[in-house]
CSV table of C-alpha atoms and ligand atoms in Angstrom, one decimal:
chain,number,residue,atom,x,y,z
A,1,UNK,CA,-4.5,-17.1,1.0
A,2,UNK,CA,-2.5,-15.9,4.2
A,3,UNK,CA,-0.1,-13.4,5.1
A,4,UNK,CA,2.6,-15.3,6.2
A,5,UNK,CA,5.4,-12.8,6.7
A,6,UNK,CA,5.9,-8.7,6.5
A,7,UNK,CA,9.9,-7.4,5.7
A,8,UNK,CA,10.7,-4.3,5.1
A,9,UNK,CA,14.2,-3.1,2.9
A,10,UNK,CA,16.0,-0.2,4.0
A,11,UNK,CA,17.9,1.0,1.1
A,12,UNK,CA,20.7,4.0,1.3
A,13,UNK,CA,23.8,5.7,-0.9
A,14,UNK,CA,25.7,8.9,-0.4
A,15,UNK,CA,24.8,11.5,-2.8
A,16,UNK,CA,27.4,12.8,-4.9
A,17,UNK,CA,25.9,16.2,-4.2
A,18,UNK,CA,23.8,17.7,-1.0
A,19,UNK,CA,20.3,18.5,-1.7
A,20,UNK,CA,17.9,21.2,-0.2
A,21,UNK,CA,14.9,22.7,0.5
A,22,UNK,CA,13.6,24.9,3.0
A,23,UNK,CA,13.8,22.7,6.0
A,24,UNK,CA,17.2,20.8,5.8
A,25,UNK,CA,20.0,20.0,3.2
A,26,UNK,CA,20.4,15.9,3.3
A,27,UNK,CA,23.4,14.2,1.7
A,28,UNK,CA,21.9,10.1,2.3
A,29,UNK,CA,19.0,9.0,-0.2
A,30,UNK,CA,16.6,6.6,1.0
A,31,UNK,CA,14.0,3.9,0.2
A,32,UNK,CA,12.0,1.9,2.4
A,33,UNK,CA,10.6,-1.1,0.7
A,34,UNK,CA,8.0,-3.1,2.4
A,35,UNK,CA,7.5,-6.9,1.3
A,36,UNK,CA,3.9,-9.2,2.4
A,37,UNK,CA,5.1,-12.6,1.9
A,38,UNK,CA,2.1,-15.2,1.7
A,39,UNK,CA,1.5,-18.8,1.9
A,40,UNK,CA,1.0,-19.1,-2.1
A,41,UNK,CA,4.3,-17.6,-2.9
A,42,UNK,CA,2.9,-14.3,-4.2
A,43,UNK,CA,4.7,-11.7,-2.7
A,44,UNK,CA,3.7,-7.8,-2.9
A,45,UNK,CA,5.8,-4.6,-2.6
A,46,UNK,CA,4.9,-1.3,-1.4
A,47,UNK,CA,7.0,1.7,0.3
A,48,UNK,CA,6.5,3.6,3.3
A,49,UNK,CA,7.6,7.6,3.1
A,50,UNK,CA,10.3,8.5,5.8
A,51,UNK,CA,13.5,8.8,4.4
A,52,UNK,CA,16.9,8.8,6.4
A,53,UNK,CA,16.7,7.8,10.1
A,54,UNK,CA,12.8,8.2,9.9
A,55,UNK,CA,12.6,4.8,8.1
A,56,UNK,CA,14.3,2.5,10.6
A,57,UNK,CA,11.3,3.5,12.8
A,58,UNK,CA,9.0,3.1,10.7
A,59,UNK,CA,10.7,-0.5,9.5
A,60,UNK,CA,10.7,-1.2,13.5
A,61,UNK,CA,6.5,-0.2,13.5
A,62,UNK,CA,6.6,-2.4,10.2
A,63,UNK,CA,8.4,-5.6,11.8
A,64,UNK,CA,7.4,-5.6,15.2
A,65,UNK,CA,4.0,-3.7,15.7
A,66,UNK,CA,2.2,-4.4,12.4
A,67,UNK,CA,3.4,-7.9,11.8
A,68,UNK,CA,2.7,-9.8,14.3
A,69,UNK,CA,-1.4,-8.7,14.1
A,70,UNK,CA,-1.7,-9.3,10.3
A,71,UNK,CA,0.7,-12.4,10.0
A,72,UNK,CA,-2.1,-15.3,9.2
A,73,UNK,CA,-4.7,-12.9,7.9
A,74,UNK,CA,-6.3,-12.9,4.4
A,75,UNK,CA,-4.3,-10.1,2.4
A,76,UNK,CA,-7.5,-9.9,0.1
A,77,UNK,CA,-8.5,-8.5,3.6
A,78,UNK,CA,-6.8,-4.7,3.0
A,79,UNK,CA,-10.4,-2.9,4.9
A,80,UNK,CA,-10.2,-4.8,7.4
A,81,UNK,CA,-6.3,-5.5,8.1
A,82,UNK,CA,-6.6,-1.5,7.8
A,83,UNK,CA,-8.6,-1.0,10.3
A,84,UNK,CA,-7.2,-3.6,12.6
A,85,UNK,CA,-3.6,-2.4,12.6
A,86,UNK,CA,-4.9,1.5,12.6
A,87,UNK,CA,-7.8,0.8,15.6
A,88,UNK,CA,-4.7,-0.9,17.6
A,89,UNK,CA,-2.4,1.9,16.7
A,90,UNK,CA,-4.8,5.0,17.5
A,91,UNK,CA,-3.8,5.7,21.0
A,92,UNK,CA,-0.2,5.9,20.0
A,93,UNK,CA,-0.1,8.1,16.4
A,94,UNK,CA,-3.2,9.2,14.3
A,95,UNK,CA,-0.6,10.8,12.5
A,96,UNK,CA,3.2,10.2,11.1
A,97,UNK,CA,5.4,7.1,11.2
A,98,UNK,CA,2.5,4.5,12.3
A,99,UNK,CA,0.7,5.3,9.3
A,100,UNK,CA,3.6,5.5,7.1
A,101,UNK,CA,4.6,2.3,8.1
A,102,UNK,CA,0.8,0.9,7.3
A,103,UNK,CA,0.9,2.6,4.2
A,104,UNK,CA,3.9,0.8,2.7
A,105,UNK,CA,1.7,-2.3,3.6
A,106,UNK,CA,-1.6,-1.5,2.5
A,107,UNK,CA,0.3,-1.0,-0.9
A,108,UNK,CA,1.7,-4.4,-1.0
A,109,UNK,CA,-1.7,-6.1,-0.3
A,110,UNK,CA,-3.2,-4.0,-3.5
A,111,UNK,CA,-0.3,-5.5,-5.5
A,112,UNK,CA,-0.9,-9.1,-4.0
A,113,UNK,CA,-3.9,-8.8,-4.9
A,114,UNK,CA,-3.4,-7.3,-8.5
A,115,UNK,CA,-1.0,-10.5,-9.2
A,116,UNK,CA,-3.7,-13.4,-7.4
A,117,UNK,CA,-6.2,-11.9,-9.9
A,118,UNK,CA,-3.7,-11.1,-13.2
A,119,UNK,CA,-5.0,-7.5,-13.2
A,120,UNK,CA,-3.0,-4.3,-13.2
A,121,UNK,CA,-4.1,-2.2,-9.8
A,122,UNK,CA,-6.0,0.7,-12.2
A,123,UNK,CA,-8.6,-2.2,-13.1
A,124,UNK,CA,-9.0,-3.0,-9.3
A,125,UNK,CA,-9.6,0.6,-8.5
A,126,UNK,CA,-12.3,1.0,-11.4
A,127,UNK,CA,-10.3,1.2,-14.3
A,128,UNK,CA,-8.7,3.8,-16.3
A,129,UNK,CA,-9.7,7.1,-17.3
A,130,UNK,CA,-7.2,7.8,-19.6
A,131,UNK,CA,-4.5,6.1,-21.4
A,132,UNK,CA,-1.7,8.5,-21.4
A,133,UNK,CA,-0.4,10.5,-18.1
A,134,UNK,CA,1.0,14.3,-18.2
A,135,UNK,CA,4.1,14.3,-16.0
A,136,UNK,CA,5.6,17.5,-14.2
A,137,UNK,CA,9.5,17.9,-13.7
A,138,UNK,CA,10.1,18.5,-10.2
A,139,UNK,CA,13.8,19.8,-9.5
A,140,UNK,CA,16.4,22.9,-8.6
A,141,UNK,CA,16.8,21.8,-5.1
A,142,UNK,CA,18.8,23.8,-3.2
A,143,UNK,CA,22.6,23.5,-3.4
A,144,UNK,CA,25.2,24.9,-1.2
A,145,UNK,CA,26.6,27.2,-4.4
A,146,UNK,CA,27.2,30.9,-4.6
A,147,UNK,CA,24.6,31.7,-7.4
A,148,UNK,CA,21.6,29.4,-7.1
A,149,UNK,CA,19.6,31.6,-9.6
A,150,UNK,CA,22.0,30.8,-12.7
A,151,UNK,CA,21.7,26.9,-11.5
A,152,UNK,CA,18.1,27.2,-11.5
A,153,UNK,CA,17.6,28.6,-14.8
A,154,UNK,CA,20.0,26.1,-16.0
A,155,UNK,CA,18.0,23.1,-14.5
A,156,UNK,CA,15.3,24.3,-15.8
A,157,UNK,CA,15.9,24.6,-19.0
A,158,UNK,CA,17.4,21.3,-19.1
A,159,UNK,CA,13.6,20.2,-18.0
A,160,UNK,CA,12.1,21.8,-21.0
A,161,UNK,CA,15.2,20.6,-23.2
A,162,UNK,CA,14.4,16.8,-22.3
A,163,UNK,CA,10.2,17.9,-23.0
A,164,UNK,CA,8.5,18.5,-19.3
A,165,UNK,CA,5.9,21.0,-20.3
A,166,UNK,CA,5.7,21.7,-16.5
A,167,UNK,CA,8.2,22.5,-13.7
A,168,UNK,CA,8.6,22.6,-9.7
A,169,UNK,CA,11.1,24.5,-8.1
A,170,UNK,CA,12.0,25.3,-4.8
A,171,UNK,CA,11.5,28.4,-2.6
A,172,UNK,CA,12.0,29.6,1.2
A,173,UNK,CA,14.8,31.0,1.8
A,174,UNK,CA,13.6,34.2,2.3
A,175,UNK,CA,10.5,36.8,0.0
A,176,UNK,CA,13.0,38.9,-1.3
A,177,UNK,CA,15.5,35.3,-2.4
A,178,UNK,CA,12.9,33.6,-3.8
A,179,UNK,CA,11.5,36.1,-6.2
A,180,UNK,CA,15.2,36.5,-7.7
A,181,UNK,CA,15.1,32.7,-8.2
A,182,UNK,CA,11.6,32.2,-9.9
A,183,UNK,CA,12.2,35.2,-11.9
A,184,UNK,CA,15.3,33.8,-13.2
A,185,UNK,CA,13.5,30.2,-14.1
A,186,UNK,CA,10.2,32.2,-15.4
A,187,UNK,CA,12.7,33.9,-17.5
A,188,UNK,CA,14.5,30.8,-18.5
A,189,UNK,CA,11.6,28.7,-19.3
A,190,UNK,CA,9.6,31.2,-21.3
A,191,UNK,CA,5.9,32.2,-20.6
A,192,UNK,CA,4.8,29.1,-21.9
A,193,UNK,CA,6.1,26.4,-19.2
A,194,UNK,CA,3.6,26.0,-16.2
A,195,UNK,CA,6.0,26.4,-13.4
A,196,UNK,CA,5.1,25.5,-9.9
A,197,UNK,CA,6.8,26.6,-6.3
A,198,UNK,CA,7.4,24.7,-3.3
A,199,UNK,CA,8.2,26.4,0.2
A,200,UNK,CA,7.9,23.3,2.5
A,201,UNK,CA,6.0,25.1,5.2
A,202,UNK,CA,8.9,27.7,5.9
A,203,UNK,CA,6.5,31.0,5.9
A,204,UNK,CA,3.7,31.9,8.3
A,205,UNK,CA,0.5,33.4,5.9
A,206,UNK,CA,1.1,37.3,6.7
A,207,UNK,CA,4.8,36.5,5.0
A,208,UNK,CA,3.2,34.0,2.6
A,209,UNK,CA,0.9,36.2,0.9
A,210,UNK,CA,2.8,39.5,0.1
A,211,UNK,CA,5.2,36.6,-1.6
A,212,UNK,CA,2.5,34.9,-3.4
A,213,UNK,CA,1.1,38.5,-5.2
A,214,UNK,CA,4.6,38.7,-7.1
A,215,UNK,CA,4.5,34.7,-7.9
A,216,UNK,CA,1.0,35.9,-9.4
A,217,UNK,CA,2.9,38.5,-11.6
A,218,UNK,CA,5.2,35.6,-12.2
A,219,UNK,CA,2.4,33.1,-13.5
A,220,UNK,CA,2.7,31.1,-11.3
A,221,UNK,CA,0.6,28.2,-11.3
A,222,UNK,CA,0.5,26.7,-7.9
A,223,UNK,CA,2.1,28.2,-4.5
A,224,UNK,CA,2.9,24.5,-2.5
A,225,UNK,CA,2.8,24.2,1.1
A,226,UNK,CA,3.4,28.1,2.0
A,227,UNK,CA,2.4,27.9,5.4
A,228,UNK,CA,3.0,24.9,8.1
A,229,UNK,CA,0.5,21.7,7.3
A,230,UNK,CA,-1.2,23.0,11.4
A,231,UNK,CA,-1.7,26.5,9.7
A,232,UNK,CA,-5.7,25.7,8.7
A,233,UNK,CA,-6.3,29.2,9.4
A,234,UNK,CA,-3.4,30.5,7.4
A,235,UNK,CA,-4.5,28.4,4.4
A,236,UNK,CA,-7.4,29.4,4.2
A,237,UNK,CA,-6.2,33.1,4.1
A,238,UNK,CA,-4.2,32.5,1.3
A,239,UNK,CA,-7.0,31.2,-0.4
A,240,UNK,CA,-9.1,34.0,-0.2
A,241,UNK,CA,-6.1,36.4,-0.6
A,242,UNK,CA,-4.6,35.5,-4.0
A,243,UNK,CA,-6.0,34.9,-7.4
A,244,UNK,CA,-3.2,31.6,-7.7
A,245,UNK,CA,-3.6,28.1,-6.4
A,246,UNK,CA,-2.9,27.1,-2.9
A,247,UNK,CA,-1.3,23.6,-3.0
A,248,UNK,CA,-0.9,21.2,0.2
A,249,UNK,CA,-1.5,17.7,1.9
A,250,UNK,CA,1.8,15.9,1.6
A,251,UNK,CA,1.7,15.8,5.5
A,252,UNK,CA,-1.8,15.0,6.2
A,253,UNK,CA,-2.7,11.7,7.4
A,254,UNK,CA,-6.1,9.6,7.1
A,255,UNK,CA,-9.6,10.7,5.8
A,256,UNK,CA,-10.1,12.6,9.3
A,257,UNK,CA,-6.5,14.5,8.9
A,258,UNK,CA,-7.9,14.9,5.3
A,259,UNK,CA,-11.5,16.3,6.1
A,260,UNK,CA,-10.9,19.3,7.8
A,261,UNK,CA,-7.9,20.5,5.3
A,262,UNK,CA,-11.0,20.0,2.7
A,263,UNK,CA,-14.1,20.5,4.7
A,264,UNK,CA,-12.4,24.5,5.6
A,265,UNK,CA,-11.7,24.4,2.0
A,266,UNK,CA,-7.9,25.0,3.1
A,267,UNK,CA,-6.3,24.5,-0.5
A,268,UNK,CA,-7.2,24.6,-4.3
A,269,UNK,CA,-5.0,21.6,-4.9
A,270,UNK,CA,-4.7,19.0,-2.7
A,271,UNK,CA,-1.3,16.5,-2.5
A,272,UNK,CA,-2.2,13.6,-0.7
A,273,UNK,CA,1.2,11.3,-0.2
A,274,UNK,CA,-0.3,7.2,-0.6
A,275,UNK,CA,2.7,6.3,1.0
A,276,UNK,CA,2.6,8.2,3.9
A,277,UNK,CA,-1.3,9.0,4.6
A,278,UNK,CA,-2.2,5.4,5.3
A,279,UNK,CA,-1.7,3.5,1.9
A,280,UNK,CA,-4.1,3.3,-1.5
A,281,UNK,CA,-7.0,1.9,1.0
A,282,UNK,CA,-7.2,5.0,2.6
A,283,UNK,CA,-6.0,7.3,-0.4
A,284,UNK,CA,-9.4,6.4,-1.9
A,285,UNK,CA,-11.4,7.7,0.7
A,286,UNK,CA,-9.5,11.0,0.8
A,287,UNK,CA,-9.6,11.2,-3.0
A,288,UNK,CA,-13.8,10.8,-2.5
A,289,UNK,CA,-14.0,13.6,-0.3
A,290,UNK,CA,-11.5,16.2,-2.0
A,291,UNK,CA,-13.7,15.5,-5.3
A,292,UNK,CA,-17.0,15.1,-3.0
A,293,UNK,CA,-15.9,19.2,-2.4
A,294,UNK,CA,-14.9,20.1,-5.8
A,295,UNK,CA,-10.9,19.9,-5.1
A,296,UNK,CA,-8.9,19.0,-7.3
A,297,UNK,CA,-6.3,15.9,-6.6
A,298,UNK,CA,-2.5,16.2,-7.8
A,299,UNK,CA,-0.8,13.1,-5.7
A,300,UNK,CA,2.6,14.2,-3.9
A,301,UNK,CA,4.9,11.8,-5.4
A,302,UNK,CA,8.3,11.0,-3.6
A,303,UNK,CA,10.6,7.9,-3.4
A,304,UNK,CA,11.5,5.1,-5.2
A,305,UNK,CA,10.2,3.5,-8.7
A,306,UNK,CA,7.5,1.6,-7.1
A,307,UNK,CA,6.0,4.7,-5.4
A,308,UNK,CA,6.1,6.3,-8.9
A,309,UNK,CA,4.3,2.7,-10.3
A,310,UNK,CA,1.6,3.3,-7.5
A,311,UNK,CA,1.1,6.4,-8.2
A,312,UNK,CA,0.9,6.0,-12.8
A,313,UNK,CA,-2.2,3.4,-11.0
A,314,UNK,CA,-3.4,5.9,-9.1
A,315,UNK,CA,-3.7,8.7,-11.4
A,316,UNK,CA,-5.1,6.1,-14.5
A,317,UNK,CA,-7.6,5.2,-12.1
A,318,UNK,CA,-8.6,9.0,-11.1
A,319,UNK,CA,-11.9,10.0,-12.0
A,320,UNK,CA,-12.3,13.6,-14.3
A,321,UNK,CA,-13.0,16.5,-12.3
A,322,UNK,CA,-15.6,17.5,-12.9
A,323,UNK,CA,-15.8,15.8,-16.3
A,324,UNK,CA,-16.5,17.0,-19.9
A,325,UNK,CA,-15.0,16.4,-23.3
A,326,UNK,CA,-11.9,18.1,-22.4
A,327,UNK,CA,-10.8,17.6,-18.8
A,328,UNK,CA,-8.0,18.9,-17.1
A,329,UNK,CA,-5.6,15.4,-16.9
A,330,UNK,CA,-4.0,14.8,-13.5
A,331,UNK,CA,-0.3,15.5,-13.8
A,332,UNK,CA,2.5,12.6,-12.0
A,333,UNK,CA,5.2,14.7,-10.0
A,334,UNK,CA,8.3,13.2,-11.3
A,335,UNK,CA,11.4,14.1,-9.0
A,336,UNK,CA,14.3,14.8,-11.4
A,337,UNK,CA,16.8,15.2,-8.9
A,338,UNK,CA,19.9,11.8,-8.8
A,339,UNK,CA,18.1,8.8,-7.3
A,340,UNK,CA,19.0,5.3,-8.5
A,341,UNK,CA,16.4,4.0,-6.5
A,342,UNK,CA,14.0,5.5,-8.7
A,343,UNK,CA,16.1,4.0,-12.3
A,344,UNK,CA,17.6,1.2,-10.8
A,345,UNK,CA,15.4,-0.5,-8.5
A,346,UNK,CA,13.3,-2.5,-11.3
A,347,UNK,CA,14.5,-5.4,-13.4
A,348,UNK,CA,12.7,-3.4,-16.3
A,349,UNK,CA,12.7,0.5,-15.4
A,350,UNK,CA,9.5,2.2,-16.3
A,351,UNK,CA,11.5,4.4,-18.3
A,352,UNK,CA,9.9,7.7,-17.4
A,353,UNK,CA,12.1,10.2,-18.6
A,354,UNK,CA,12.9,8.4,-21.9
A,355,UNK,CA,8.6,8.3,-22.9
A,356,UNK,CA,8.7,12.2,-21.4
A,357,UNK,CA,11.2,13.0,-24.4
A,358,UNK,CA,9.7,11.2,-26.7
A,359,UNK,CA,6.0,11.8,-26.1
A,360,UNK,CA,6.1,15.6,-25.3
A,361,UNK,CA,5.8,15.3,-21.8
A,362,UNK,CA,3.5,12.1,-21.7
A,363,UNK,CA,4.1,8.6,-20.4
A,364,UNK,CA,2.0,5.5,-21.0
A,365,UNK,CA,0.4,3.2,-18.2
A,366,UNK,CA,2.2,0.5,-16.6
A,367,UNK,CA,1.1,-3.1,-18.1
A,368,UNK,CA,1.3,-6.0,-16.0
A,369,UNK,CA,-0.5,-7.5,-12.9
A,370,UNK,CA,-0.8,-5.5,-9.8
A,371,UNK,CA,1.6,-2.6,-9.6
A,372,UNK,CA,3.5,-3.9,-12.7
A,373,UNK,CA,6.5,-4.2,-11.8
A,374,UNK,CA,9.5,-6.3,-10.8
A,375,UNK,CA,12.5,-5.8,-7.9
A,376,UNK,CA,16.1,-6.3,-9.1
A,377,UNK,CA,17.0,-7.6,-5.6
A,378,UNK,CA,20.6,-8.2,-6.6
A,379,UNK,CA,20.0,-4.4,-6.3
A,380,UNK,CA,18.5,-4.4,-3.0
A,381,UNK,CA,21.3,-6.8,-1.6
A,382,UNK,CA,23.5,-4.0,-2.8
A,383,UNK,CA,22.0,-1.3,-1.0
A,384,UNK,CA,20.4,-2.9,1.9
A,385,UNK,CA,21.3,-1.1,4.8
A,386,UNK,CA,20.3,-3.5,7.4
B,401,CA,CA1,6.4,19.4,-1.6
């Protein structure tokens, strides 16, 4: 089989309502679809991360950098496209939109693959582990309201009301701000909920870890991306400093970004984004050295429904850590804010929400061949921006 051609879909809508977090409010929502055509007429699906203007970079890296060197190659090939594409890309960007770009690829050549062979991509990576996947509610983004804390609690226990046993929240608008809000959603969730912050790198560690000794108070259970994704040092302060876990990785690229984050034993959680770090090829060599070190994996999950299919594959596929009768189950972030990319995208939606409700929090594994799923692309007609 050959790779005959590589497109890439850039999807948009206005969002009825603004969204924030500690970096930016955005009003456009985005997916960035990559399609590997072949000469057998399988075609495979991935996404690159970048949302908004980001992605028609990376759908320029896609079209006109990566194309041309894997058009005609075997897409069983995915180690050694890999390193073709990142070898020629090295001098230009260990790091960002080249490996986005490659990683919407890599995940289209597992799913080519997956379909040549009839097997769902958890059997290629080893098979699964488990049969059922805890998922995690992540919402309250920022709006531009006067009292965020009464939205927040609301939100959140709208979460709990539709059966998320865990939550994610945003903080960073200032120490003082962001103990009001988690306070009001600790209160509105009860003790029982494991809740989970988010600062997107808006704090340096000496601000970070006065802030993080009142989440403690709070229970709670992980303190994401306190410090900038550079900060190795500051990490690793935090670490030592507080009793909670220290969560991070969504901007880390490659096994070498990777290995000193886990080698300096920067985090207690690490987030590695397969759509963004260089695809699943390279998400199992980062997953082999955070559990080669004892770390414990929680994928970042962000995008559209066939990020969140990769990711169901992924986390089947994940091996216990460290393993006993009893292990601790890898949870799927599941972004809960409006996003029809994410319930619209697929012929047959993978209906997380709905299996959330009715299983407690739980959702089954995809079934069918390679990701196990299918593109409306009346859909992507709609909403194709270019
Ligand atoms: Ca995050």
């Amino acid at each position: 089989m050959k790779i005959r051609n590589v497109r890439s879909h850039i999807l948009q809508y206005r969002l009825e309502e603004e969204l924030g977090y500690s970096q930016q409010y955005y009003a456009q929502r985005t997916a960035h679809i990559i399609e590997v055509i072949t000469d057998e007429g399988i075609h495979g699906y991935g996404e690159a991360f970048g949302g908004g203007t980001v992605a028609f970079a990376n759908k320029a890296i896609v079209e006109n950098v990566i194309a041309p060197v894997i058009c005609g190659m075997d897409p069983f090939d995915r180690e050694v496209i890999w390193h073709r594409v990142y070898n020629l890309l090295r001098d230009h960007g260990q790091k960002g939109m080249p490996l986005q770009a490659l990683s919407g690829v890599d995940i289209a050549l597992w799913d080519i693959t997956g379909k040549a062979f009839n097997l769902p991509l958890y059997k290629l990576l080893g098979g699964p582990f488990r049969d059922r996947i805890p998922v995690y509610g992540y919402g309250m983004m920022f709006r531009r309201v006067a009292d965020l804390k009464t939205l927040f609690a609301e939100e959140s226990q709208a979460l709990v009301a539709k059966g998320f046993k865990a939550v994610k929240m945003k903080i960073g608008i200032g120490p003082k701000e962001d103990l009001d809000l988690v306070e009001a959603v600790r209160k509105a969730v009860g003790p029982e909920i494991r809740l989970m912050v988010d600062a997107n790198h808006c704090y340096t560690a000496r601000e970070a870890i006065p802030l993080g000794r009142e989440l403690e108070r709070l229970r709670v259970f992980w303190f994401e991306e306190p410090v900038a994704p550079e900060d190795r040092q500051g990490y690793r302060d935090l670490c030592l400093a507080l009793d909670m876990n220290i969560a991070g990785g969504e901007a880390e690229f490659t096994r070498w970004g990777f290995r000193d984050l886990i080698e300096g034993r920067c985090v207690d959680i690490l987030q590695p984004e397969t759509c963004g770090l260089g695809g699943i090829t390279e998400y199992q060599k980062v997953l082999a050295l955070a559990h080669s070190h004892f770390i414990p994996v929680v994928n970042h999950v962000w995008g559209s429904a066939v990020a969140v299919a990769t990711n169901l594959h992924l986390l089947a596929a994940m091996p216990d850590l460290p393993g006993g009768l009893h292990p601790v189950q890898p949870m799927l972030e599941y972004d809960t804010t409006p996003n029809l990319f994410r319930e619209e995208l697929l012929v047959t939606s993978l209906g997380i929400l709905e299996q959330v409700s009715r299983n407690g929090g739980w959702v089954a594994l995809p079934g069918g061949p390679g990701l196990g799923i299918e593109i409306d692309f009346d859909f992507v007609k709609r909403f194709s921006v270019v």
